[in-house]
Amino acid sequence: MALEAVIGLECHVQLRTRSKMFCGCPAEFGAEPNTNVCPVCLGLPGALPRPNRAAVAAGLRLGLAVGASIRLESVFARKNYFYPDVPKNYQITQYDRPLAEGGELPVALPGGTRRFELIRIHLEEDAGKSFHPERVGDRPVSRLDFNRAGVPLLELVTRPVFREPAECAAFLTVLRRLVRWLEISDGDMEKGHLRCDANVSLRRVGSEALGVKTELKNLNSIRGVERGLGAEIERQRRALAAGGEVEQATLLYDAEQDRLQVMRTKEQAHDYRYFPDPDLPALRVEPRWLEEVRAALPELPWARAARLEAAYGLPAYDANVLCEQRELADYFEGVVGAGAPPKAASNWIMTEVLRRLKEEALSVEAWRARMPAEWLARVVARVASGEATAMSGRAVLEEALRTGADPAAVFAARGVMVLRAPEELRPLVLEVLAEHPGPAAEYRAGKTKVLGFLVGQVMKRSGGTAAADVARRLLEAELAKPARSGGAAP
Amino acid sequence: MGIRREEVRHVAELARLELPEDELERVAAELSAVLDYVRALDRLDLEGCEPPSFASPLSPLREDRVDERRLAPGEALAMAPQADGSFFVVPPVVENLEP
Amino acid sequence: MSGAELWRLSARALAAAVRAGECTAEEAVSAGWEDPAQEWEGDVHAIVHADRAARTAGAAAAALSARGTDEARPLAGVPVVVKDNLCTRDYPTTCCSRILEDYRPPYDATVVRRLRDAGAVVTGKGNMDEFAMGSSTEYSCYGPTRNPYDLSRVPGGSSGGPAAAVAYGLAPLGLGTDTGGSVRQPAAFCGVLGLKPTYGRLSRYGVVAFGSSLEQVGIFARHTGDLALAYALLAGEDPFDATSRPGAVPDVSGWDTGVEGLRFGWPANLWREGVDAEVVAGLEEAAGALERAGARRVPLDFLPGEYSVASYYLVATAEASSNLARFDGVRYGRRHEASPDLHSLYTRTRGSGFGREVRRRILLGTYALSAGYYDAYYLEAQRARARIRLEHQAAFARCDLLLLPVAPSLPFRLGEKTEEPLAMYLSDIFTIGANLAGVPGLSVPLPPAAGGLPRAVQLVGPEDGEGLLLRAARALEMRGDRSRLERRNEAEFAWPSRR
Ligand SMILES: [Mg+2]
Ligand SMILES: [Zn+2]
């Protein structure tokens, strides 16, 4: 019996606002425990919530970006359940009238682009943090910090459209890029800015009906999503294969131990007693505001990647890498705009720039402050035109970064950048062949691959100024001549 | 329509209210009397009556600004039945599965 | 001026005396706390938290700019008794519940802050039914308040403490909350004015919530002019309350301009049965007085109150079940210490911290919202509420305000209804409608009944109709007789006759 998995995701995006969802406490991360709290987010008697316009705007941005339909009058509801990190013992969320419904997220997969459909996007408040179990004296306890309580979240729910854990991972990668692109969240899963739960069931291939589903919580990294889902699908598959049934349950994935833990079964399911929050009037979005948000929306990452492909003739791979971050795509277009050929600019950014960003943990912004697009364009353009070799271009970039000088000045100070004249290069070629008789012999014996090594040696001797194509031609010519006996015994 | 003992017990559990067994019967009777009374609503013509929406004519939104209501350091914990200097303290709990 | 006279003054007269330097703010706020007022407090038990130091500090703050203009400190040095569910930094705020024993809020309710900004001084926290759930102030963890007119009777509730305190002269003004009549009914039982404003007109920020969509802070006063002044000072949008009513606050400065031409609705179908004869007689008297003052009676039929009671006890308890979930012994308040695990911490803290009536209502509200019952109870109650709103709108198309009873009976005896929840609920049958419809209501005292017990009528107006209500209240205060006004000088107030 062939089985397939049916997976739906619920993703929580922590918004990057100055203040919390319903009060004026800072929403920042990392303060001393229980200091970013006020009567509202601590749930003190008498306190009342008032929604944050910026959080609603973030919801509108995400909703519009995925093509969801925005509800001009949505409703905040109370989700009632007792839990110590939920200060009021209810969470303010949206229930039957969410901010946005429908929409889809296009995700590039190996087999082509899939458009994963969404059910809804709604606003809600985050819970505090509990640390457990810990000890006070000899008693085990939990400790509570309410700094995070009330920080705004967007919850995004997909249709059960995924069949493979890898699709879910790809979806999350795209979602993460999108929320960063829209500047509504830092999107860091490790820091909990992006959290994911999944509903999983198995069914016979070809069947339309859904099987009994389980809910998988706490998938807090993209790798965790793939592995946790893999483990749960395997668990269900084994249960069904053994003739058993899947029990409706909520499970927790422990990434460290790669283990699933049953938290709650059907009998323990909650009755949340949702009802409209009487402290909050319906959330009205004025059509004019919505249009303003729409107008201010940046070109979306998938649209931009398509445009980079079409307008600059870049391969899809390059366009996607450059659209990983909006700032990077901006930088690329800045470099091209300053005169660098597009493909060369893309190559330089994907290798030289991204490597340094990674090694030095730099943001694109910080990089840009040190190496403006116009500067990088000078390096790229000179190398592309053959006025400088790639190697000397890299050396100039290095020096410009080290000294803070304009690459144009570095080029000027270095003088001649390319040695093209055969009469100047030939002595270097001969020296290299004399010094490396082994590789030369190998070449003559048919292992032509060593030519690259020999070209590199010429380059090194020239201090990076040798034109690689000339050096190659000279080497080939020399190696085509019979090997000098050099007094070697017959 | 009355309410049974079992339902009272279930509702008390939802509401996290300890209710001694010997009170269940009395509470069930009291609640049943009230629930019978509220069935008066069945006699009311509610054709076309939808729950009032509390939409305010003005936007109830606030600007994204930090305000002055934040408690002074230590003020929150000073109210706590149990705290350890930086944190509120409760008996051990399992992972919160929400939101 | 001596303390023995100061307590008789209206809020306006007292503030004027303080501003003119005829007495100090300290003297003004202390007046009610000296004999003979203290003898009354011993019998009545209107106050649950009092604190001489807080009073003195408040008076000192009021004194700072007491000599400013009338506009700057209109209530300079005026003592106010505030119900114990309004947050105050300088007094505990317990809602008269064991679960909030000793709780001191780190902030003032917006209405309390506005009082203080106007120069008023909170001189005590008024007794109440626990979490405002009750109609007699008997369900208080501090014990009941008694009616100053008859100590064997209840002062009404849930705001019985502030109502009784204003009645016996501890302060000229009091604040309560009115979720289903909790200001108007105790005002009627204690012979003072009690206003429940239009929903959203006074901020609920810092009001410990019971039924959020129904409740309003209400004002107790002995004089219509004091009531108008206090309303004007307290009303207005609050950025901390999203349900705050936007737009201009109704102008009540014309409270003394008469009722010439005003049409009052007369839904006599409501008191054909189940209403005491004294109450009906009071309605007739009030109608006569209004007519003599130039108003016109418009007979009409109105939706019987049982529908309101039914809708109210589902909506209010549903909201309460959620509002009161935060009292769990984790962050503040009283925790049941013998709780080995979290679950028993919750159930024991809440089981022992809440009184019987509160537990009953939490259970009812939880039930009304729970899976399988939401549509039949909560949703239907909300739909009924929409119908009740429409009924009010239809009535106000035909008249300017409604004349109604406040309660079906005169003050009842202590213990008379505590064992019968439903009977207690029915004492709100005439007041609940205004809460469901979000419209203002005002309880206006009439001359006492033959036995000396206070009587009252209720005026209910359309949204923002506070000005109309105050004009009609003024007409009843004068009872159409100018000479009476001369005798009932606003600088004069007599004790209730002591029984
Ligand atoms: Mg959620
Ligand atoms: Zn806060």
Short mmCIF file of C-alpha atoms and ligand atoms in Angstrom, two decimals, chain A residues 20 22-26 36-42 146 149-150, chain B residues 67 69-70, ligand 2:
data_model
loop_
_atom_site.label_atom_id
_atom_site.label_comp_id
_atom_site.label_asym_id
_atom_site.label_seq_id
_atom_site.Cartn_x
_atom_site.Cartn_y
_atom_site.Cartn_z
CA LYS A 20 4.60 45.50 21.76
CA PHE A 22 -1.05 45.97 22.69
CA CYS A 23 1.06 48.20 24.93
CA GLY A 24 3.93 50.66 24.81
CA CYS A 25 6.64 48.40 26.23
CA PRO A 26 9.78 47.98 24.11
CA ASN A 36 10.06 45.32 29.71
CA VAL A 37 6.67 44.90 31.34
CA CYS A 38 3.72 47.12 32.17
CA PRO A 39 0.20 46.62 33.53
CA VAL A 40 -1.04 45.60 30.08
CA CYS A 41 1.46 42.91 29.13
CA LEU A 42 1.65 41.58 32.68
CA PHE A 146 7.35 38.26 30.65
CA ALA A 149 4.75 38.60 26.49
CA GLY A 150 2.77 40.78 24.13
CA ASP B 67 5.38 54.81 26.41
CA ARG B 69 3.77 52.79 31.57
CA ARG B 70 6.68 50.38 31.90
ZN ZN D 2 3.67 46.27 28.34
#
